[in-house]
Each structure stands twice: as structure tokens, then as C-alpha cells.
Short mmCIF file of C-alpha atoms in Angstrom, two decimals:
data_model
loop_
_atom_site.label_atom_id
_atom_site.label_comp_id
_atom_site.label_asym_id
_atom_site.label_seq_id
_atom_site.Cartn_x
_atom_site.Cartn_y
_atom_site.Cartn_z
CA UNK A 1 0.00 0.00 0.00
CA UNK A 2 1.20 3.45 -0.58
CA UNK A 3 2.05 5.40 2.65
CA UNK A 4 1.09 9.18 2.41
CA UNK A 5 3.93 10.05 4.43
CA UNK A 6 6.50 8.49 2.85
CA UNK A 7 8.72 10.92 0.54
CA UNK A 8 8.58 10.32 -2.79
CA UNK A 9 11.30 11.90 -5.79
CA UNK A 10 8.46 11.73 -8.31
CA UNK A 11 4.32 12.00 -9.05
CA UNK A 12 3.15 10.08 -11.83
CA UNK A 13 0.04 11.41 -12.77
CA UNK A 14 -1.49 9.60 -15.56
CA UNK A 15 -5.15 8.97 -17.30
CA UNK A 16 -3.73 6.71 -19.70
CA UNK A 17 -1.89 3.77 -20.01
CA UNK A 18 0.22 4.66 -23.13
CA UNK A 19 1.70 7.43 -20.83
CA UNK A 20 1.52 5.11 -18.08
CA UNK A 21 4.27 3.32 -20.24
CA UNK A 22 6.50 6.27 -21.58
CA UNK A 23 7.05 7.14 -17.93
CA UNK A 24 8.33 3.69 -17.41
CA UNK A 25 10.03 3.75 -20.69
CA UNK A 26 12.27 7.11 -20.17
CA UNK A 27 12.52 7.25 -16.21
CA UNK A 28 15.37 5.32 -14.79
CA UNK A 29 14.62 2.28 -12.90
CA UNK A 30 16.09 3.49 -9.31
CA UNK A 31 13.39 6.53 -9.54
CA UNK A 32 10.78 4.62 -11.00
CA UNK A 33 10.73 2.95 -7.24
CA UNK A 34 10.76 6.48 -5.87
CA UNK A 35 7.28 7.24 -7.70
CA UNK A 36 4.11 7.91 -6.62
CA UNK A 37 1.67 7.39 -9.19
CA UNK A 38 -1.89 8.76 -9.42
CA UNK A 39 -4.42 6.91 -11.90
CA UNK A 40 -7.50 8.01 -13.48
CA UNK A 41 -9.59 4.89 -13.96
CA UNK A 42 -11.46 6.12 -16.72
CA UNK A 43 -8.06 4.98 -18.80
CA UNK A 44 -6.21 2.82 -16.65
CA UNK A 45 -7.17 -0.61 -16.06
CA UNK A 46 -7.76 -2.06 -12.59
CA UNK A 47 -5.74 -5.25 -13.48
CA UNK A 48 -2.76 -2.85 -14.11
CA UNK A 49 -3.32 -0.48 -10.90
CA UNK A 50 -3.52 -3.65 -8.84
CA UNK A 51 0.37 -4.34 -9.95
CA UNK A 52 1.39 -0.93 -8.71
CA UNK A 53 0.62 -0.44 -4.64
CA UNK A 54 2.23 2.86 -4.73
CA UNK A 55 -0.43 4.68 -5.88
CA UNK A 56 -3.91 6.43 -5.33
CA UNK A 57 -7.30 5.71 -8.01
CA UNK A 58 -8.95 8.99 -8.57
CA UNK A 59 -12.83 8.93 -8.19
CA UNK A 60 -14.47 7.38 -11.56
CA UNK A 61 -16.68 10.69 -11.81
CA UNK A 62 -17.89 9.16 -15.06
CA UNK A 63 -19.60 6.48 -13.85
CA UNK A 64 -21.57 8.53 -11.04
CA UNK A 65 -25.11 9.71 -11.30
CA UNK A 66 -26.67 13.06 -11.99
CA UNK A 67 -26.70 14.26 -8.60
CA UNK A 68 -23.06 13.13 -7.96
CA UNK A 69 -22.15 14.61 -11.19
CA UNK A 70 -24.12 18.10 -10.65
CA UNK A 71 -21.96 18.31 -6.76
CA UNK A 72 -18.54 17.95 -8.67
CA UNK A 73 -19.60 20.12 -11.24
CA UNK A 74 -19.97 22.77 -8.35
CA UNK A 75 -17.92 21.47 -5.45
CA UNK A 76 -14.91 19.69 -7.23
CA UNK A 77 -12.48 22.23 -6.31
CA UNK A 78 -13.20 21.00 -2.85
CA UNK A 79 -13.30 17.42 -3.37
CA UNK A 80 -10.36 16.96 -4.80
CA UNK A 81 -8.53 18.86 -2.36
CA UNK A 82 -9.57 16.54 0.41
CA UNK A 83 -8.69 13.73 -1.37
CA UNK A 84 -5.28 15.57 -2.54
CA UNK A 85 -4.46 16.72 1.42
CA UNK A 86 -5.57 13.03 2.85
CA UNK A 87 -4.42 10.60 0.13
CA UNK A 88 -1.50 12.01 -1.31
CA UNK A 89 1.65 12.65 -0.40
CA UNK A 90 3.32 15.80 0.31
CA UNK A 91 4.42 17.31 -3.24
CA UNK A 92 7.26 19.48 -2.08
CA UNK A 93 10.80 18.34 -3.29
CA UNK A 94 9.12 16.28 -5.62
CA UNK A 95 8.77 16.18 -9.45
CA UNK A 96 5.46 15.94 -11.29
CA UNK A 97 5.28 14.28 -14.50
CA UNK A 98 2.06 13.37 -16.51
CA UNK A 99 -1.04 14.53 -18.08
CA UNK A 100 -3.17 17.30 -17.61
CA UNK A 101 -6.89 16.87 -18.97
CA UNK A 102 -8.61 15.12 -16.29
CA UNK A 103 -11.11 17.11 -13.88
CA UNK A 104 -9.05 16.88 -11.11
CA UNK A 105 -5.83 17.60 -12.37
CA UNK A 106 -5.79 21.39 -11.61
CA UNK A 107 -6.19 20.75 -8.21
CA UNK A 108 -3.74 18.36 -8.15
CA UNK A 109 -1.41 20.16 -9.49
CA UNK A 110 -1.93 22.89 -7.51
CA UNK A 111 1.14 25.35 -8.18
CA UNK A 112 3.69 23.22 -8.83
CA UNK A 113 5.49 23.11 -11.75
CA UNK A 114 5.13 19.82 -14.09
CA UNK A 115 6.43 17.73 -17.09
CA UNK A 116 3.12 17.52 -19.41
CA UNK A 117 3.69 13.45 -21.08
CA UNK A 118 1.64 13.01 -24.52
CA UNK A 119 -1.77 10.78 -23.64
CA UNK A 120 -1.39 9.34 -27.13
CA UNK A 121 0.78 8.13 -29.39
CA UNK A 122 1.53 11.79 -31.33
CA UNK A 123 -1.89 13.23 -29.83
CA UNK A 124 -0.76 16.50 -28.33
CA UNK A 125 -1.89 18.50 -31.77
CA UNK A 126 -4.40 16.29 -32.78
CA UNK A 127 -6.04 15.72 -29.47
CA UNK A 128 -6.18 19.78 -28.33
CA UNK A 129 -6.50 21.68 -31.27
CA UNK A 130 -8.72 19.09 -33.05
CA UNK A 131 -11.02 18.52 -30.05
CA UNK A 132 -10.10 20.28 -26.23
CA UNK A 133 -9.05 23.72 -27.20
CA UNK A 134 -12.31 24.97 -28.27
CA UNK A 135 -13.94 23.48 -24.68
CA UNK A 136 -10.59 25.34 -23.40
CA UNK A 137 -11.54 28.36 -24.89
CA UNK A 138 -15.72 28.51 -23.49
CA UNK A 139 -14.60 27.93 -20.12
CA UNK A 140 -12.18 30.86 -20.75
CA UNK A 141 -14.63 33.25 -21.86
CA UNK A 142 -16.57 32.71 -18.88
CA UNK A 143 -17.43 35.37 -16.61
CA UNK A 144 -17.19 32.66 -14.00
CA UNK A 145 -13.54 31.88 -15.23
CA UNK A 146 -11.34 33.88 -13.32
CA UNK A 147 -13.24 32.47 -9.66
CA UNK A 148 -13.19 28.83 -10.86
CA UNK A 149 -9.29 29.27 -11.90
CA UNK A 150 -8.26 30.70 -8.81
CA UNK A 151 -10.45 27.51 -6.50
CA UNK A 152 -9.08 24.77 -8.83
CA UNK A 153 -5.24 26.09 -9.73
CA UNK A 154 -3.55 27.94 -12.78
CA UNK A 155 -4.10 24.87 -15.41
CA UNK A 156 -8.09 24.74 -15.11
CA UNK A 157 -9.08 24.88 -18.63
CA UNK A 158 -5.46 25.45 -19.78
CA UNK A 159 -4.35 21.89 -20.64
CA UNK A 160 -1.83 20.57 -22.72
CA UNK A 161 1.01 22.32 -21.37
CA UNK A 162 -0.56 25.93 -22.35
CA UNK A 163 0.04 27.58 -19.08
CA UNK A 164 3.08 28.82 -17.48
CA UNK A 165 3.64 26.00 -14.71
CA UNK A 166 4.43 23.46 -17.60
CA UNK A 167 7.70 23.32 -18.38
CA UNK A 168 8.67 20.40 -20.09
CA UNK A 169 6.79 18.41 -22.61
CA UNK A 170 7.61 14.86 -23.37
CA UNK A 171 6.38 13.38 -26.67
CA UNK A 172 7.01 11.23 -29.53
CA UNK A 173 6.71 13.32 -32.55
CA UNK A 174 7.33 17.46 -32.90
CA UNK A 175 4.94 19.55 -31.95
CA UNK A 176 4.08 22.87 -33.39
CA UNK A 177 6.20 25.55 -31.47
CA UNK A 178 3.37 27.81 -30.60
CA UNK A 179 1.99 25.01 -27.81
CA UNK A 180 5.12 24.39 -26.49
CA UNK A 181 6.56 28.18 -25.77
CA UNK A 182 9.09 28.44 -23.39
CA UNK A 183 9.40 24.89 -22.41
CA UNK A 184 11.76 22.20 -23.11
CA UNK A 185 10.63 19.64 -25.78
CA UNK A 186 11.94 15.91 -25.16
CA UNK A 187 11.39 13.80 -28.40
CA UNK A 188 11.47 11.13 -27.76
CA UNK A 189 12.41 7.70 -29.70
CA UNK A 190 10.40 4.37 -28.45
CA UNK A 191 13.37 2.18 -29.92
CA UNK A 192 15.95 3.79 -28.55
CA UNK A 193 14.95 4.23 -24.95
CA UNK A 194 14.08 0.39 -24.98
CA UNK A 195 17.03 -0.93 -26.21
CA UNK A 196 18.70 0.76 -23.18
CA UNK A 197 16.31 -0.55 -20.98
CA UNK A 198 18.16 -3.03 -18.25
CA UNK A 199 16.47 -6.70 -18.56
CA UNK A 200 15.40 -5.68 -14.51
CA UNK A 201 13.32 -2.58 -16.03
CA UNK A 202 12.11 -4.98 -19.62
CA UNK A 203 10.83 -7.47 -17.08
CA UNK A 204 9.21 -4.94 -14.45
CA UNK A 205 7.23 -3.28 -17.81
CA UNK A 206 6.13 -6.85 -19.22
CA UNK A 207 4.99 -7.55 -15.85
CA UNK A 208 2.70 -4.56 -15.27
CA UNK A 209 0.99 -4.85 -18.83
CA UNK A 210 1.08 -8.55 -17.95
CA UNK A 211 2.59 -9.56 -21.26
CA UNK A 212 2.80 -13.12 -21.52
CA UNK A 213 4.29 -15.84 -24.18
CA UNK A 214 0.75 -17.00 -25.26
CA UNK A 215 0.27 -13.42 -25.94
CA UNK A 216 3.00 -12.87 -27.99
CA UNK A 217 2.27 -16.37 -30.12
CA UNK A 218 -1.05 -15.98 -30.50
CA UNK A 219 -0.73 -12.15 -32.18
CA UNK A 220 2.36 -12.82 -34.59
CA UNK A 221 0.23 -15.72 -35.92
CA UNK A 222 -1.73 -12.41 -37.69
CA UNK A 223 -1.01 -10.55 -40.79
CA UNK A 224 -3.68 -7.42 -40.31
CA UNK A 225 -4.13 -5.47 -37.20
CA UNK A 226 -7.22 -3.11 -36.11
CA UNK A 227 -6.73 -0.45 -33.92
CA UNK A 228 -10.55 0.44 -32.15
CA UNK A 229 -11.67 3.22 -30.62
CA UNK A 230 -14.37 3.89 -28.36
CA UNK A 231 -16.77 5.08 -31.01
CA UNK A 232 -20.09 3.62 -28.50
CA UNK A 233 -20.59 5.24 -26.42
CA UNK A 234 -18.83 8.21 -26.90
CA UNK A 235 -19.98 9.64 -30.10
CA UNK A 236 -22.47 6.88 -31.57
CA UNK A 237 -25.19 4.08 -30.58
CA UNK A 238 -24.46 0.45 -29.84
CA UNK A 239 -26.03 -0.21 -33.43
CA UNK A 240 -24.41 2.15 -35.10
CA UNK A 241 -20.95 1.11 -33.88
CA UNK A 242 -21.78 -2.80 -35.07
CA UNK A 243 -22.89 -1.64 -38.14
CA UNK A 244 -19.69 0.33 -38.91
CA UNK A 245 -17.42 -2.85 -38.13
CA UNK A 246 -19.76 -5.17 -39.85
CA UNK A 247 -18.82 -3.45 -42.81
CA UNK A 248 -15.13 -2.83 -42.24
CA UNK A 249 -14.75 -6.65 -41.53
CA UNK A 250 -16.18 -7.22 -45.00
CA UNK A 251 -12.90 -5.61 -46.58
CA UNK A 252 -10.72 -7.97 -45.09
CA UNK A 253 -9.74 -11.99 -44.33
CA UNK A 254 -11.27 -12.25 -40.56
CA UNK A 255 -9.07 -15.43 -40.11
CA UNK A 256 -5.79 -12.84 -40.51
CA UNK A 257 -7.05 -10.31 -38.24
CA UNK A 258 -6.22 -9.25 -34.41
CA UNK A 259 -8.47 -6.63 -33.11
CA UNK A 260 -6.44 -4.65 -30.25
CA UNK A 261 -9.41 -2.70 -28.43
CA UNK A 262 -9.05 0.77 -26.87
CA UNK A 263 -8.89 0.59 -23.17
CA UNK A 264 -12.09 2.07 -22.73
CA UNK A 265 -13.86 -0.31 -25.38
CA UNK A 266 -16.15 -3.23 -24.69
CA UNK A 267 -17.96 -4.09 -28.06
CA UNK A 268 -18.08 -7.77 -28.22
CA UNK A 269 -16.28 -7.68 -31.93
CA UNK A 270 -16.72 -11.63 -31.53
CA UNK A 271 -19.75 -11.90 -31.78
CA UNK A 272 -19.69 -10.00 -35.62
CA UNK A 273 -16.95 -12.55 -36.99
CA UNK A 274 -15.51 -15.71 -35.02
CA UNK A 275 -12.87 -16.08 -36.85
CA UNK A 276 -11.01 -13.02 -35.73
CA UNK A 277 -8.80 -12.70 -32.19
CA UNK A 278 -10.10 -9.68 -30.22
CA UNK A 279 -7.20 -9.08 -27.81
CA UNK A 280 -8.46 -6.79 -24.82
CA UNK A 281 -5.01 -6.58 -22.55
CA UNK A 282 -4.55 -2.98 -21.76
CA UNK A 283 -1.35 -2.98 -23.51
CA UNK A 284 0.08 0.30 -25.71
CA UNK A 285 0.41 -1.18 -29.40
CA UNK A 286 4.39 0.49 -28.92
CA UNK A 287 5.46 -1.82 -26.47
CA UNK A 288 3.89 -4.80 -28.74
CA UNK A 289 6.06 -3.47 -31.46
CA UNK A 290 8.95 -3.04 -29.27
CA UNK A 291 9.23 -6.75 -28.54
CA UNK A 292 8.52 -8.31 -32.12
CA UNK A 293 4.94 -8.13 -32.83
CA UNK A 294 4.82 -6.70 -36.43
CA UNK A 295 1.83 -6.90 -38.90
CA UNK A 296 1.75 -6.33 -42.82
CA UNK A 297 -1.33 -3.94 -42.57
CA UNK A 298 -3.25 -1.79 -39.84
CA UNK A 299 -6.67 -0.98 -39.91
CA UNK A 300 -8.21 2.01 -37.97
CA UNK A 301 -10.94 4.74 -38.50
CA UNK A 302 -8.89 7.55 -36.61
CA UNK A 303 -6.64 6.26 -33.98
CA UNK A 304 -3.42 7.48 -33.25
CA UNK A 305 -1.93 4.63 -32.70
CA UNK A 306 -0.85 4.20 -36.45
CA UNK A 307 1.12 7.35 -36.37
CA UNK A 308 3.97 5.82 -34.34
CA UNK A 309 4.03 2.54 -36.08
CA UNK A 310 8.15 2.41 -36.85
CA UNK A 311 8.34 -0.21 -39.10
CA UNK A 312 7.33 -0.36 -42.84
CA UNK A 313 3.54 -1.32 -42.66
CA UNK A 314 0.58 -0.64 -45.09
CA UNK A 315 -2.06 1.80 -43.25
CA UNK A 316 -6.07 1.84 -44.29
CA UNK A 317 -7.80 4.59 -42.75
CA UNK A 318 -11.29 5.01 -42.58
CA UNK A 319 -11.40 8.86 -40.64
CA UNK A 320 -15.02 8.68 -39.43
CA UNK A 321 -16.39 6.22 -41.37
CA UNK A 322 -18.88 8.40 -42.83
CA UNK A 323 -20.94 8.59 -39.82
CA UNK A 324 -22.40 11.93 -39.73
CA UNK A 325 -22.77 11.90 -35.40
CA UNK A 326 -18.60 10.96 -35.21
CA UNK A 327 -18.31 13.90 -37.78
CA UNK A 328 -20.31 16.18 -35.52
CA UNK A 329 -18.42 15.59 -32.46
CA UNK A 330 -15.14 14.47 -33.98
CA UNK A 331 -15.23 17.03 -37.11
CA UNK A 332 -12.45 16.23 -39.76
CA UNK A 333 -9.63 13.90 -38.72
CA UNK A 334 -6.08 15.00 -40.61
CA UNK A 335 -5.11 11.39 -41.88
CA UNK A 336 -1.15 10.72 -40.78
CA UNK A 337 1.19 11.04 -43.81
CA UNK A 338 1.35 8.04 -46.36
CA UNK A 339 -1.85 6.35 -44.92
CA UNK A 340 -4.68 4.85 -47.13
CA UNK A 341 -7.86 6.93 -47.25
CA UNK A 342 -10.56 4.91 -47.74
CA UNK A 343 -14.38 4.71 -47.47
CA UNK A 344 -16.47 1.70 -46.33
CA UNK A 345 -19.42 1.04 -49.00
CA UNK A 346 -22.91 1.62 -48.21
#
């Protein structure tokens, strides 16, 4: 269990597990021992919290009802700092590193200064200015603004690094310099950092994303890989979501196919074709890269995932699938260099 007075070198504070596993990737064994970490379960699995006692699970706020939802709406600022005072330890001395988009994370961050760590695979530009920064900007304009910034901290409602307490930004491709102004860009490259990895730290990150041999057998027997997304129910309905796989599984040889899931997604893709192997460990498709798992084609309607793909592989993107509620919500996806655009057929 983690003790809250115990003094830590560094906070991990993560909502996903892809940054979850850069933090174990870059950070150097001894201080990954001296971390506390800090996990929103929204995007970290339980399985993979349960291998990591020194830690704290944030309140699922997403899960709770409308009553629960309307008091952290207006008392969140409070709540958080109750749990941040009585759960978590003492941040002085200590280094922050991690992501900055959850509800809670202004609080938690309080005034410190922190390293902002991408939440997906190249998704700092994509995932602000395609979808946060114009939620960013409303709260912003709010009359209400300048109270709610000074109960929750400086970063309320100025995420992704784009206030003056970030001031480092760890990532995997380059970022435009006008979000990262005055602070220190590390690029990072997957295959370098884990060929330096000691076979103590290899083994401690297999064990965490619980990587096994069966694993490993089971997806290098594919050729094709499909990346998922949460699509239901984020942006559409349970049937829409079946209907838009139904279709992309038509394009393709089911019996070749390994459909990794997004941590957050459920959909039973099994019961659409039997023939294909839905694999539903929370593990970032990088790491399965990293130790041999290659495929001659990748499959996705928007996720980033395919942007950090290092090897020579062919790429069929789908954007949003021509679903006019993912267009809505989503608007126009920017397809990664040298991918396939395709459409599905109606």
C-alpha cells in the first residue's frame, strides 16, 4: 500500500496507459521505485493499478449519477482537495510528471510546476486543437472563469502544457512551437529508450501490462491489425458502432485479423466474426512493437496509434467512417502522412 507520508522523488500522474508506459520507458529504474503514481480509472485498467501499490485511483466521476455529477460540477475544487491533502503525499521536493486533462488535475497540481507526457501516441496536436481547445476556450470566456481558476489552480481549462507551470513536454513526434513556448521539448524515440532498458526494467514493464508468451504467439500468428476506438458510447449508438465494423470486416480476411481494443472499449467484436482474435489486454500497441509483434497492414478509422508505427507497414484509414454523429463531435480527422484513405461502402 502506498504510505502518504512516505517521501517520494516523483508524481506520476497519468489517465492513460500509453503514458503510463513512456514514464516507465524514459525514467530510470532506481526513480521509478521512488514514484508515486496517481491513476485516473477512466483509462487505466484495474488489473494494471492492482500491480502498482504505490499509488492512489482517482474517483471514476464518469460512472456517477446526476446528482453526484451536478456536486462535482460545483464542489470539485473542494473534493479533490480533500482527497489531494488526505491521500497524497506531500508534493514538495518532488517532481510531477504526466497529463493534464482530467477534472481533477488542476487541483492536483496545484502550483507546482510539471512535465506535461503526450496521452497518445503523437496526440498533443491532434487531441487539443482538433477537439479540447475549443472546450478550453468557453470555459475561458466565462465570466465565472477567473473564480473557478483561482479555487481549482492555474491549469483549469489550460491543458496541454498551455500555461506557465508546464515546463517540459515529453512526446514522440514534434509539436508545433506555438503550444510548447518556453518549455523544453523531449522527443522522444520508443526504440531507442528500450534498447537501453536493463532486462530488470524490460521485465518490471512486461509484468505490469502482464505480457505473456501466449500473448505474444497468438498475435504474430496475424497478418492485419485493427486499432478500435471507443466510437459507442462516446460519439455513436451500440447499433451504429456494429454496423460500422460489420462493414469494415467485409474488406478484409477475418481469419488474418487481431483486433487490439481501446482501453475504454467493450464491443463484443466476436460476436460479428468468429474467426477473428479480439485481444483486450490494456497494452500500448508500442510496447507490442517493441518486442517483435509486427503486422503487414493496420486498420483504424482515426486512432493514433498508427502514427507511431516504426516499421514499414501498409495503413487503411477510414477517418469517421462516414458517420455523420462521429463527424459532428469528432469534425475532420487530418489522416497521418502516407496512410490509405478509404471509405467503407454503403
Amino acid at each position: 500500500m502506498a504510505r502518504i507520508n512516505k517521501k517520494y522523488k516523483n508524481v506520476c500522474n497519468v489517465c492513460t496507459e500509453y503514458s503510463l508506459f513512456l514514464y516507465l520507458l524514459f525514467m530510470p529504474i532506481e526513480e521509478i521505485r521512488e514514484t508515486f503514481y496517481i491513476f485516473n480509472p477512466y483509462g487505466i485498467n484495474e488489473k494494471i493499478i492492482r500491480r502498482i501499490p504505490d499509488s492512489y485511483v482517482m474517483p471514476n466521476y464518469n460512472k456517477w449519477n446526476v446528482i453526484k455529477k451536478v456536486y462535482i460540477t460545483l464542489f470539485g475544487w473542494l473534493h479533490f482537495r480533500l482527497i489531494k491533502l488526505a491521500k497524497i503525499p506531500n508534493f514538495d521536493g518532488t517532481s510531477i510528471y504526466g497529463n493534464d486533462i482530467s477534472r481533477y488535475d488542476a487541483v492536483i497540481i496545484g502550483n507546482h510546476p510539471y512535465s506535461l507526457i503526450e496521452d497518445g501516441a503523437g496526440s498533443i496536436e491532434q487531441s487539443y486543437i482538433g477537439f479540447f481547445k475549443k472546450f478550453d476556450d468557453k470555459k475561458q470566456a466565462s465570466r465565472f472563469y477567473p473564480i473557478l481558476r483561482m479555487l481549482n489552480g492555474p491549469t483549469y481549462f489550460k491543458r496541454f502544457g498551455t500555461n506557465s507551470l508546464c515546463t517540459d513536454v515529453y512526446s514522440t513526434s514534434s509539436i508545433p512551437p506555438s503550444l510548447i513556448k518556453d518549455k523544453k521539448l523531449h522527443l522522444m524515440n520508443l526504440r531507442d529508450l528500450w534498447d537501453k532498458c536493463s532486462q530488470e526494467k524490460i521485465f518490471y514493464i512486461l509484468k505490469i501490462f502482464d505480457i505473456e508468451e501466449k500473448d505474444i504467439k497468438e498475435l504474430t500468428s496475424r497478418k492485419t491489425i485493427i486499432f478500435t476506438q471507443p466510437l459507442f458510447p462516446d460519439f455513436i449508438s451500440l447499433s451504429e458502432h456494429s454496423h460500422l465494423y460489420s462493414k469494415l470486416l467485409m474488406n478484409y480476411d477475418c481469419s488474418s485479423i487481431v483486433i487490439k481494443t481501446h482501453p475504454r472499449d467493450n464491443y463484443p467484436y466476436e460476436r460479428l466474426n468468429k474467426d477473428v482474435f479480439v485481444f483486450r489486454k490494456n497494452v500500448p500497441s508500442q510496447l507490442l512493437e517493441l518486442i517483435g509483434v509486427r503486422y503487414e497492414r493496420a486498420v483504424t478509422f482515426f486512432s493514433s496509434a498508427v502514427k507511431s508505427i516504426a516499421y514499414p507497414i501498409k495503413i487503411d484509414w477510414y477517418g469517421t467512417g462516414g458517420n455523420r454523429t462521429i463527424m459532428r463531435n469528432v469534425g475532420h480527422i487530418i489522416p497521418p502522412v502516407g496512410v490509405k484513405e478509404l471509405k467503407l461502402q454503403e
